[in-house]
Coordinates of C-alpha atoms in Angstrom, one line a residue:
X1 CA -13.3 6.4 -26.6
X2 CA -12.8 10.1 -25.7
X3 CA -13.1 11.0 -22.0
X4 CA -12.8 14.6 -20.9
X5 CA -11.7 15.4 -17.3
X6 CA -12.7 18.8 -16.0
X7 CA -11.2 20.8 -13.1
X8 CA -13.4 23.8 -12.4
X9 CA -11.8 24.9 -9.2
X10 CA -8.3 26.4 -8.7
X11 CA -5.7 25.2 -11.2
X12 CA -8.6 25.0 -13.6
X13 CA -7.9 22.7 -16.5
X14 CA -9.4 20.1 -18.9
X15 CA -7.7 16.9 -20.1
X16 CA -8.6 14.5 -22.8
X17 CA -7.9 10.8 -22.5
X18 CA -8.5 9.0 -25.9
X19 CA -8.2 5.3 -26.1
X20 CA -5.8 5.1 -23.2
X21 CA -3.6 8.0 -24.3
X22 CA -3.4 11.5 -22.9
X23 CA -4.1 13.6 -25.9
X24 CA -3.8 16.9 -24.1
X25 CA -4.0 18.6 -20.7
X26 CA -4.8 22.3 -20.9
X27 CA -4.4 24.5 -17.8
X28 CA -6.3 27.8 -17.9
X29 CA -3.3 29.8 -16.7
X30 CA -1.3 28.7 -19.8
X31 CA -3.8 29.7 -22.5
X32 CA -3.4 33.5 -22.8
X33 CA -6.5 34.2 -20.7
X34 CA -5.7 37.1 -18.4
X35 CA -5.5 35.6 -14.9
X36 CA -3.2 35.1 -11.9
X37 CA -1.6 31.8 -11.2
X38 CA -3.8 28.9 -10.0
X39 CA -7.1 30.4 -11.3
X40 CA -10.6 29.0 -11.0
X41 CA -12.5 28.5 -14.3
X42 CA -14.2 31.9 -15.0
X43 CA -16.9 30.4 -17.2
X44 CA -17.8 27.1 -18.7
X45 CA -17.5 28.3 -22.3
X46 CA -13.7 28.3 -21.8
X47 CA -14.0 24.5 -22.3
X48 CA -15.7 25.0 -25.7
X49 CA -12.9 27.3 -26.7
X50 CA -10.2 24.7 -25.7
X51 CA -12.0 21.9 -27.6
X52 CA -12.4 24.1 -30.7
X53 CA -8.7 24.8 -30.7
X54 CA -8.1 21.1 -30.6
X55 CA -10.5 20.6 -33.5
X56 CA -13.1 19.0 -31.3
X57 CA -16.5 19.9 -29.8
X58 CA -18.3 18.7 -26.7
X59 CA -20.5 16.5 -29.0
X60 CA -17.4 14.5 -29.8
X61 CA -16.8 13.5 -26.1
X62 CA -18.0 10.1 -25.0
X63 CA -17.8 10.7 -21.3
X64 CA -17.4 13.7 -19.0
X65 CA -15.7 13.5 -15.5
X66 CA -15.6 16.3 -12.9
X67 CA -12.9 16.4 -10.3
X68 CA -14.2 16.3 -6.7
X69 CA -13.8 19.2 -4.3
X70 CA -14.8 20.5 -0.9
X71 CA -18.5 20.0 -0.8
X72 CA -19.0 23.6 0.5
X73 CA -17.0 25.1 -2.3
X74 CA -18.1 23.3 -5.5
X75 CA -18.2 25.3 -8.7
X76 CA -20.8 25.3 -11.5
X77 CA -22.0 21.7 -11.0
X78 CA -22.3 19.1 -8.1
X79 CA -19.4 16.7 -7.7
X80 CA -17.9 14.2 -5.4
X81 CA -16.2 15.4 -2.2
X82 CA -12.6 16.2 -1.4
X83 CA -11.7 12.7 0.0
X84 CA -13.3 9.5 1.0
X85 CA -14.0 10.8 4.5
X86 CA -15.8 13.9 3.3
X87 CA -19.5 14.5 3.7
X88 CA -20.0 12.5 6.9
X89 CA -20.0 9.0 5.4
X90 CA -16.8 7.1 4.7
X91 CA -16.7 5.6 1.2
X92 CA -14.4 3.4 -0.8
X93 CA -11.9 5.7 -2.4
X94 CA -12.6 4.0 -5.8
X95 CA -16.2 5.0 -5.6
X96 CA -17.7 6.5 -8.8
X97 CA -20.5 8.9 -8.4
X98 CA -23.0 9.4 -11.3
X99 CA -24.8 12.7 -11.9
X100 CA -27.7 13.5 -14.1
X101 CA -27.4 15.8 -17.1
X102 CA -26.1 19.3 -16.3
X103 CA -24.5 22.2 -18.2
X104 CA -20.9 21.2 -18.3
X105 CA -19.6 23.6 -20.9
X106 CA -21.0 26.9 -22.3
X107 CA -22.9 24.9 -25.0
X108 CA -23.3 21.3 -23.8
X109 CA -25.5 19.6 -21.4
X110 CA -24.7 16.0 -20.5
X111 CA -24.7 13.4 -17.7
X112 CA -21.3 13.0 -16.0
X113 CA -19.4 11.2 -13.3
X114 CA -17.1 12.4 -10.5
X115 CA -14.5 11.0 -8.2
X116 CA -13.1 12.5 -5.0
X117 CA -10.3 15.0 -5.3
X118 CA -8.0 12.7 -3.4
X119 CA -8.8 9.8 -5.7
X120 CA -8.0 11.8 -8.8
X121 CA -4.6 12.6 -7.3
X122 CA -3.9 9.0 -6.2
X123 CA -5.1 7.1 -9.3
X124 CA -4.2 9.7 -11.9
X125 CA -0.7 10.0 -10.8
X126 CA -0.2 6.3 -10.4
X127 CA -1.4 5.9 -14.0
X128 CA 1.5 8.1 -15.2
X129 CA 4.1 6.3 -13.1
X130 CA 6.6 3.7 -14.4
X131 CA 4.9 1.1 -12.2
X132 CA 1.5 1.3 -14.0
X133 CA 2.3 -0.6 -17.2
X134 CA 2.8 -3.8 -15.3
X135 CA 0.1 -3.0 -12.7
X136 CA 2.7 -3.3 -9.9
X137 CA 1.5 -2.9 -6.3
X138 CA 2.6 0.5 -4.9
X139 CA 2.4 2.8 -1.9
X140 CA 0.5 6.0 -2.9
X141 CA 1.1 9.1 -0.7
X142 CA -0.9 12.2 -1.1
X143 CA -0.5 15.5 0.8
X144 CA -2.6 18.4 -0.3
X145 CA -3.8 21.8 0.8
X146 CA -7.0 20.4 2.2
X147 CA -5.9 17.3 3.9
X148 CA -3.1 15.8 5.9
X149 CA -0.3 13.6 4.5
X150 CA -1.8 10.2 3.9
X151 CA -0.6 6.8 2.7
X152 CA -2.5 4.1 0.8
X153 CA -1.6 0.8 -0.6
X154 CA -2.8 0.1 -4.1
X155 CA -3.1 -3.4 -5.5
X156 CA -4.2 -2.8 -9.0
X157 CA -4.8 -6.4 -10.1
X158 CA -7.3 -6.8 -7.2
X159 CA -8.7 -3.2 -7.6
X160 CA -7.9 -2.6 -3.9
X161 CA -7.0 0.8 -2.6
X162 CA -6.4 0.6 1.2
X163 CA -5.9 3.6 3.5
X164 CA -2.8 2.9 5.7
X165 CA -2.9 6.0 7.9
X166 CA -1.8 9.6 8.4
X167 CA 1.9 10.5 8.1
X168 CA 1.8 14.1 9.2
X169 CA -1.4 15.5 10.8
X170 CA -1.3 18.9 9.2
X171 CA -2.7 20.1 5.9
X172 CA -0.1 21.1 3.4
X173 CA -1.6 24.6 3.6
X174 CA 0.4 25.0 6.8
X175 CA 3.3 26.1 4.6
X176 CA 1.2 29.0 3.2
X177 CA 0.1 29.9 6.7
X178 CA 3.8 29.9 7.8
X179 CA 4.3 32.8 5.4
X180 CA 2.0 34.9 7.5
X181 CA 4.1 34.4 10.6
X182 CA 7.7 34.1 9.4
X183 CA 9.9 35.3 6.6
X184 CA 9.8 37.9 3.8
X185 CA 6.0 37.9 3.4
X186 CA 4.8 37.9 7.0
X187 CA 1.7 39.9 7.8
X188 CA 1.6 40.9 11.5
X189 CA -1.7 42.7 11.2
X190 CA -3.3 39.4 10.0
X191 CA -1.9 37.1 12.6
X192 CA -2.8 39.4 15.4
X193 CA -6.4 39.5 14.4
X194 CA -8.8 37.7 16.8
X195 CA -9.9 35.4 14.1
X196 CA -8.0 34.4 10.9
X197 CA -10.2 33.3 8.0
X198 CA -9.1 30.1 6.4
X199 CA -8.3 31.9 3.1
X200 CA -6.7 34.9 4.7
X201 CA -3.4 34.0 3.2
X202 CA -4.4 34.0 -0.5
X203 CA -0.9 33.2 -1.7
X204 CA -0.7 29.7 -3.1
X205 CA 2.9 30.3 -4.3
X206 CA 4.4 31.1 -0.8
X207 CA 5.3 27.5 0.1
X208 CA 7.8 27.1 -2.7
X209 CA 9.3 30.5 -2.1
X210 CA 9.6 29.9 1.6
X211 CA 11.5 26.7 0.9
X212 CA 14.1 28.7 -0.9
X213 CA 14.2 31.4 1.7
X214 CA 14.6 29.0 4.7
X215 CA 18.1 28.2 3.4
X216 CA 19.1 31.4 5.2
X217 CA 18.4 29.6 8.5
X218 CA 19.4 26.4 10.4
X219 CA 17.4 23.8 12.2
X220 CA 18.2 24.6 15.9
X221 CA 18.2 21.9 18.6
X222 CA 16.3 24.1 21.1
X223 CA 13.8 24.8 18.4
X224 CA 13.4 21.2 17.4
X225 CA 12.1 20.4 20.8
X226 CA 9.8 23.4 20.7
X227 CA 8.4 22.4 17.3
X228 CA 7.9 18.8 18.4
X229 CA 6.1 19.8 21.5
X230 CA 3.8 22.2 19.6
X231 CA 2.9 19.4 17.2
X232 CA 2.3 16.9 19.9
X233 CA 0.0 19.3 21.8
X234 CA -2.4 19.6 18.8
X235 CA -5.7 17.6 19.0
X236 CA -6.1 15.1 16.1
X237 CA -7.5 16.8 13.0
X238 CA -9.8 14.1 11.8
X239 CA -9.8 12.8 8.3
X240 CA -12.5 14.9 6.5
X241 CA -11.6 18.1 4.8
X242 CA -12.2 21.1 6.9
X243 CA -12.3 24.9 6.5
X244 CA -11.0 25.2 10.0
X245 CA -7.3 26.2 10.1
X246 CA -7.2 26.9 13.9
X247 CA -4.9 24.0 14.5
X248 CA -2.3 25.3 12.0
X249 CA -2.4 28.8 13.6
X250 CA -2.2 27.4 17.1
X251 CA 0.9 25.5 16.1
X252 CA 2.6 28.5 14.4
X253 CA 1.8 30.9 17.2
X254 CA 3.6 28.7 19.6
X255 CA 6.9 29.2 17.6
X256 CA 7.1 33.0 17.6
X257 CA 10.0 34.7 19.3
X258 CA 12.8 33.1 17.4
X259 CA 14.7 34.0 14.2
X260 CA 12.3 33.7 11.3
X261 CA 14.7 31.7 9.0
X262 CA 15.6 29.3 11.8
X263 CA 12.0 28.7 12.7
X264 CA 11.2 27.9 9.0
X265 CA 14.3 25.7 8.6
X266 CA 13.5 23.8 11.9
X267 CA 9.8 23.3 11.1
X268 CA 10.7 22.0 7.7
X269 CA 13.3 19.6 9.1
X270 CA 11.0 18.3 11.9
X271 CA 8.0 17.8 9.6
X272 CA 10.3 16.1 7.0
X273 CA 11.8 13.8 9.6
X274 CA 8.3 12.8 10.8
X275 CA 7.0 12.4 7.3
X276 CA 9.8 9.9 6.4
X277 CA 9.9 8.1 9.7
X278 CA 6.1 7.6 9.7
X279 CA 6.2 6.4 6.1
X280 CA 8.8 3.8 7.0
X281 CA 6.7 2.6 9.9
X282 CA 3.3 2.5 8.2
X283 CA 4.2 1.5 4.6
X284 CA 5.3 -1.8 3.1
X285 CA 8.5 -1.9 1.1
X286 CA 6.9 -1.1 -2.2
X287 CA 7.5 1.5 -4.9
X288 CA 6.1 4.9 -3.8
X289 CA 4.1 7.3 -5.9
X290 CA 3.8 10.9 -4.6
X291 CA 0.9 13.3 -5.3
X292 CA -0.8 16.4 -4.0
X293 CA 0.7 19.9 -3.8
X294 CA 3.3 18.8 -1.2
X295 CA 4.8 16.3 -3.7
X296 CA 6.5 19.4 -5.3
X297 CA 8.5 19.5 -2.1
X298 CA 11.9 18.5 -3.5
X299 CA 13.6 18.1 -0.1
X300 CA 11.1 15.6 1.3
X301 CA 10.8 13.8 -2.0
X302 CA 14.6 13.4 -1.9
X303 CA 14.7 12.4 1.8
X304 CA 12.1 9.6 1.1
X305 CA 14.1 8.5 -1.9
X306 CA 17.3 8.3 0.2
X307 CA 15.9 6.6 3.3
X308 CA 16.5 3.1 1.8
X309 CA 13.1 1.7 2.8
X310 CA 11.5 1.9 -0.6
X311 CA 12.8 0.3 -3.8
X312 CA 11.8 3.4 -5.8
X313 CA 10.2 6.8 -5.2
X314 CA 8.5 8.5 -8.1
X315 CA 6.9 12.0 -8.4
X316 CA 5.3 13.5 -11.5
X317 CA 5.4 16.9 -13.1
X318 CA 1.7 17.4 -12.3
X319 CA 1.7 16.4 -8.6
X320 CA -0.4 19.4 -7.7
X321 CA -3.9 20.3 -8.9
X322 CA -2.6 20.8 -12.4
X323 CA -2.9 17.1 -12.8
X324 CA -6.5 16.7 -11.4
X325 CA -8.3 16.8 -14.7
X326 CA -5.9 14.1 -16.0
X327 CA -6.7 12.1 -12.9
X328 CA -10.5 12.5 -13.3
X329 CA -10.4 11.4 -16.9
X330 CA -8.2 8.4 -16.0
X331 CA -10.5 7.3 -13.2
X332 CA -13.3 6.9 -15.6
X333 CA -11.1 5.2 -18.2
X334 CA -10.0 2.7 -15.5
X335 CA -13.6 2.1 -14.6
X336 CA -14.6 1.3 -18.2
X337 CA -11.6 -0.7 -19.2
X338 CA -10.0 -2.1 -16.1
X339 CA -6.6 -0.7 -17.3
X340 CA -4.2 1.1 -14.9
X341 CA -1.8 2.8 -17.3
X342 CA -2.0 5.9 -19.5
X343 CA 0.3 6.6 -22.4
X344 CA 1.5 10.2 -22.0
X345 CA 4.1 12.8 -22.7
X346 CA 5.1 15.7 -20.5
X347 CA 4.7 18.0 -23.5
X348 CA 0.9 17.7 -23.7
X349 CA 0.0 21.3 -22.8
X350 CA -1.3 24.0 -25.1
X351 CA 0.2 24.2 -28.6
X352 CA 2.4 27.1 -29.5
X353 CA 0.8 29.9 -31.4
X354 CA 3.2 31.1 -34.0
X355 CA 3.2 34.1 -36.4
X356 CA 5.3 36.9 -37.8
X357 CA 7.0 39.4 -35.5
X358 CA 7.5 43.1 -36.0
X359 CA 10.8 44.5 -34.8
X360 CA 12.6 41.1 -34.8
X361 CA 14.8 39.5 -37.5
X362 CA 14.2 35.8 -38.1
X363 CA 16.5 33.1 -39.5
X364 CA 16.5 29.3 -39.4
X365 CA 18.5 27.8 -36.5
X366 CA 19.5 24.5 -35.0
X367 CA 20.2 23.2 -31.5
X368 CA 23.9 23.3 -32.2
X369 CA 23.6 26.9 -33.3
X370 CA 21.9 27.9 -30.1
X371 CA 24.5 26.0 -28.0
X372 CA 27.2 28.0 -29.7
X373 CA 25.4 31.3 -29.2
X374 CA 25.3 30.7 -25.4
X375 CA 29.1 30.0 -25.5
X376 CA 29.8 33.2 -27.4
X377 CA 27.3 35.4 -25.5
X378 CA 27.1 34.0 -22.0
X379 CA 25.5 37.2 -20.8
X380 CA 22.5 36.8 -23.2
X381 CA 19.6 34.5 -22.1
X382 CA 17.6 32.8 -24.8
X383 CA 13.9 32.0 -24.7
X384 CA 13.0 28.5 -26.0
X385 CA 9.5 27.9 -27.3
X386 CA 8.8 24.5 -28.8
X387 CA 5.7 22.6 -29.7
X388 CA 3.2 21.9 -27.0
X389 CA 3.9 23.3 -23.5
X390 CA 4.9 21.2 -20.5
X391 CA 2.1 20.0 -18.2
X392 CA 2.5 21.1 -14.6
X393 CA 4.3 24.0 -13.1
X394 CA 7.9 23.3 -14.1
X395 CA 9.4 24.7 -17.4
X396 CA 11.2 21.7 -19.0
X397 CA 12.6 23.1 -22.2
X398 CA 9.4 24.0 -24.2
X399 CA 8.6 27.3 -22.4
X400 CA 12.0 28.0 -20.9
X401 CA 14.5 30.8 -20.6
X402 CA 18.0 29.3 -20.7
X403 CA 21.4 30.9 -20.0
X404 CA 25.0 30.1 -19.1
X405 CA 25.4 28.7 -15.6
X406 CA 29.1 29.6 -15.7
X407 CA 28.5 33.3 -15.4
X408 CA 27.6 34.0 -11.7
X409 CA 25.7 37.2 -12.5
X410 CA 23.2 35.2 -14.5
X411 CA 21.3 34.2 -11.4
X412 CA 20.6 37.8 -10.5
X413 CA 20.0 38.7 -14.1
X414 CA 17.3 36.0 -14.5
X415 CA 15.7 36.9 -11.2
X416 CA 15.5 40.6 -12.3
X417 CA 14.0 39.6 -15.7
X418 CA 11.4 37.4 -13.9
X419 CA 10.8 40.1 -11.2
X420 CA 11.6 37.4 -8.6
X421 CA 13.1 37.9 -5.1
X422 CA 16.9 37.8 -5.1
X423 CA 17.0 34.8 -2.8
X424 CA 15.2 32.6 -5.3
X425 CA 17.4 29.9 -6.8
X426 CA 17.7 29.2 -10.6
X427 CA 17.4 25.6 -11.6
X428 CA 19.9 23.7 -13.8
X429 CA 19.3 21.5 -16.8
X430 CA 22.0 18.8 -17.3
X431 CA 22.8 16.1 -19.8
X432 CA 21.6 12.9 -18.1
X433 CA 24.8 11.1 -19.1
X434 CA 26.9 13.7 -17.2
X435 CA 24.6 14.3 -14.1
X436 CA 26.5 12.0 -11.7
X437 CA 29.7 13.9 -12.4
X438 CA 28.2 17.2 -11.5
X439 CA 25.6 16.3 -8.9
X440 CA 25.3 13.9 -5.9
X441 CA 23.8 11.4 -6.4
X442 CA 23.2 12.2 -10.0
X443 CA 19.6 10.8 -10.1
X444 CA 17.6 10.5 -13.3
X445 CA 15.1 13.4 -12.9
X446 CA 13.4 14.6 -16.0
X447 CA 10.7 16.6 -14.1
X448 CA 12.7 18.7 -11.5
X449 CA 11.0 17.0 -8.5
X450 CA 14.1 16.1 -6.5
X451 CA 17.0 18.0 -5.1
X452 CA 20.6 17.0 -5.6
X453 CA 23.8 18.3 -4.1
X454 CA 26.3 20.1 -6.4
X455 CA 29.6 18.4 -6.1
X456 CA 32.3 20.5 -4.4
X457 CA 34.5 20.7 -7.5
X458 CA 31.6 22.0 -9.6
X459 CA 30.3 24.7 -7.3
X460 CA 32.7 27.3 -8.7
X461 CA 32.1 26.1 -12.3
X462 CA 28.3 26.6 -12.3
X463 CA 27.7 29.2 -9.7
X464 CA 24.5 30.6 -11.2
X465 CA 22.6 27.4 -10.2
X466 CA 24.0 26.6 -6.8
X467 CA 21.6 27.4 -4.0
X468 CA 22.7 28.7 -0.5
X469 CA 22.7 25.2 0.9
X470 CA 24.7 23.8 -2.0
X471 CA 21.8 22.0 -3.6
X472 CA 20.0 22.4 -6.9
X473 CA 16.7 21.3 -8.4
X474 CA 18.0 19.5 -11.5
X475 CA 16.3 18.6 -14.7
X476 CA 18.2 15.8 -16.4
X477 CA 17.8 15.6 -20.2
X478 CA 18.4 12.8 -22.7
X479 CA 17.9 12.5 -26.5
X480 CA 15.1 10.1 -25.9
X481 CA 13.3 12.6 -23.7
X482 CA 13.8 15.9 -25.6
X483 CA 16.2 15.7 -28.6
X484 CA 16.5 19.4 -29.3
X485 CA 17.4 20.3 -25.8
X486 CA 19.8 17.4 -25.4
X487 CA 21.6 18.3 -28.6
X488 CA 21.8 21.9 -27.5
X489 CA 23.3 20.9 -24.2
X490 CA 25.7 18.5 -26.0
X491 CA 27.0 21.3 -28.2
X492 CA 27.5 23.6 -25.3
X493 CA 29.2 20.7 -23.4
X494 CA 31.6 20.0 -26.3
X495 CA 32.6 23.6 -26.5
X496 CA 33.0 24.4 -22.7
X497 CA 33.3 21.1 -20.9
X498 CA 30.2 22.1 -18.9
X499 CA 27.1 20.0 -19.4
X500 CA 24.8 22.4 -17.5
X501 CA 22.7 25.5 -18.3
X502 CA 20.4 27.7 -16.3
X503 CA 16.7 27.0 -16.9
X504 CA 13.7 29.0 -15.7
X505 CA 10.2 29.4 -17.0
X506 CA 9.2 31.9 -19.7
X507 CA 6.3 33.8 -18.1
X508 CA 5.3 37.1 -16.6
X509 CA 5.5 37.3 -12.8
X510 CA 2.4 35.8 -11.3
X511 CA 1.2 34.3 -14.6
X512 CA 1.4 31.0 -16.5
X513 CA 3.7 30.1 -19.4
X514 CA 3.5 32.1 -22.6
X515 CA 1.2 30.5 -25.2
X516 CA 2.1 32.6 -28.3
X517 CA 5.3 33.9 -29.8
X518 CA 3.8 37.4 -30.1
X519 CA 3.1 37.6 -26.3
X520 CA 6.6 36.3 -25.6
X521 CA 8.2 38.8 -27.9
X522 CA 6.3 41.7 -26.3
X523 CA 7.5 40.7 -22.8
X524 CA 11.0 40.0 -24.0
X525 CA 11.3 43.5 -25.4
X526 CA 10.1 44.9 -22.0
X527 CA 12.7 43.0 -20.0
X528 CA 15.6 43.1 -22.4
X529 CA 15.8 39.6 -23.8
X530 CA 17.1 39.7 -27.4
X531 CA 16.7 36.1 -28.6
X532 CA 13.8 33.8 -29.0
X533 CA 13.9 30.3 -30.5
X534 CA 10.4 29.3 -31.7
X535 CA 10.5 25.8 -33.2
X536 CA 13.5 26.0 -35.6
X537 CA 13.6 29.7 -36.1
X538 CA 15.8 32.2 -34.2
X539 CA 14.3 35.6 -33.7
X540 CA 16.7 38.4 -32.7
X541 CA 15.4 41.8 -31.6
X542 CA 16.3 44.6 -33.8
X543 CA 18.6 47.3 -32.3

């Protein structure tokens, strides 16, 4: 059985679930199509192109499923709403909506089903979790740009998904709006306008950047009371998705007049405290599965994990809308089979397009060879391109730039190469077996979704990956997870005593990962990177 999940709206993607296995998940921004980050699908024929590259056609698909969306902002075809409270009638979040035949791709007309956007987050992410194979009961928390932070209890064996309540009564888009008011991207002309359109911000990447920048500030006691009072003064938002952002702007306008970095740090701290406290009050002591764009918030994920109330807290690499097509396909698979688990691999994105390069010399290489190169040439980053790309926004070794973390200048070097702001941190990759020696607490984290503190004795040894607040967003690596990367790290560790390297994504600023070696090489020549590893070949740029 082949089930194709389709996400037409932002973070457009298609995902194929075949007989209970995720065969692929292809995000538009990673396919070489010229586009900015988080794009909408430009035309339905893109789906035909993806299927053709996977040696399939729409005629091979047994069922099509479309991710739900804001009913006012649907794209191409009708679909379910944003959440179970959307559209004026509350429905069971497990509700499946059937639609008559419509043009789903550029060439294919077929009937299809749809589930709400919140449901594709909740169920799709649970299906990827370590709790799904045994159909364990779990708390599901989702916090997305179009709705508040919400908790649910899932009892898979009874097919019950019960809404527990709101944890934070603000949409996750508040972080994007904060960028209008405070910090390096603020827009005084916009915030002083009489009316602020809901989409005035237009910068989906601001939240992650602001979370790095707020390390310049401190949560201030006098600001904590101000933030708490501003939150408490807001009227309840209601549970349906809304285009009305007035509440968020009312909240943020009440905080002006203080240092920008301190405001951001304090808001982040207060919201995080409320998020964790409310979760402990509302939710039973069950494993937690996090989804929605805010599940990329490594500080709150970590606070929830540390609070001690929950036996386990899990977040996926595709917490944001990059996982919605997977979730849509899984919802239909669950409906047809009653099963709650997907077999999957994080390296299920687009396959690497290879080919000969002009101006580069190629030779066979190995993981040990690349580890030794980084020891001998610590000032030279290396691009890693291997097999299928990672799903989700984090580069996890298949579309990565790696470099020595020992050399402090490499942080600024990588930020210059990526054309990123100087305050942005660079993430570390670390051998899982060594993580607890370098980081506190040394959690297993193969997807970079939690923060850890760099131990005091290691801060001077790996300065390129230590953020201003002493933390790092670590990816732990084992041979079972990614043998080439683990072997490379092992070789570097054996030579230096350091089991850590820098890791950042291989992509142009404002674009998705590179799909082909040719595009990567053209960019590498522009920015001054001289080495690319593609599969088991090392390409070195000719002088």
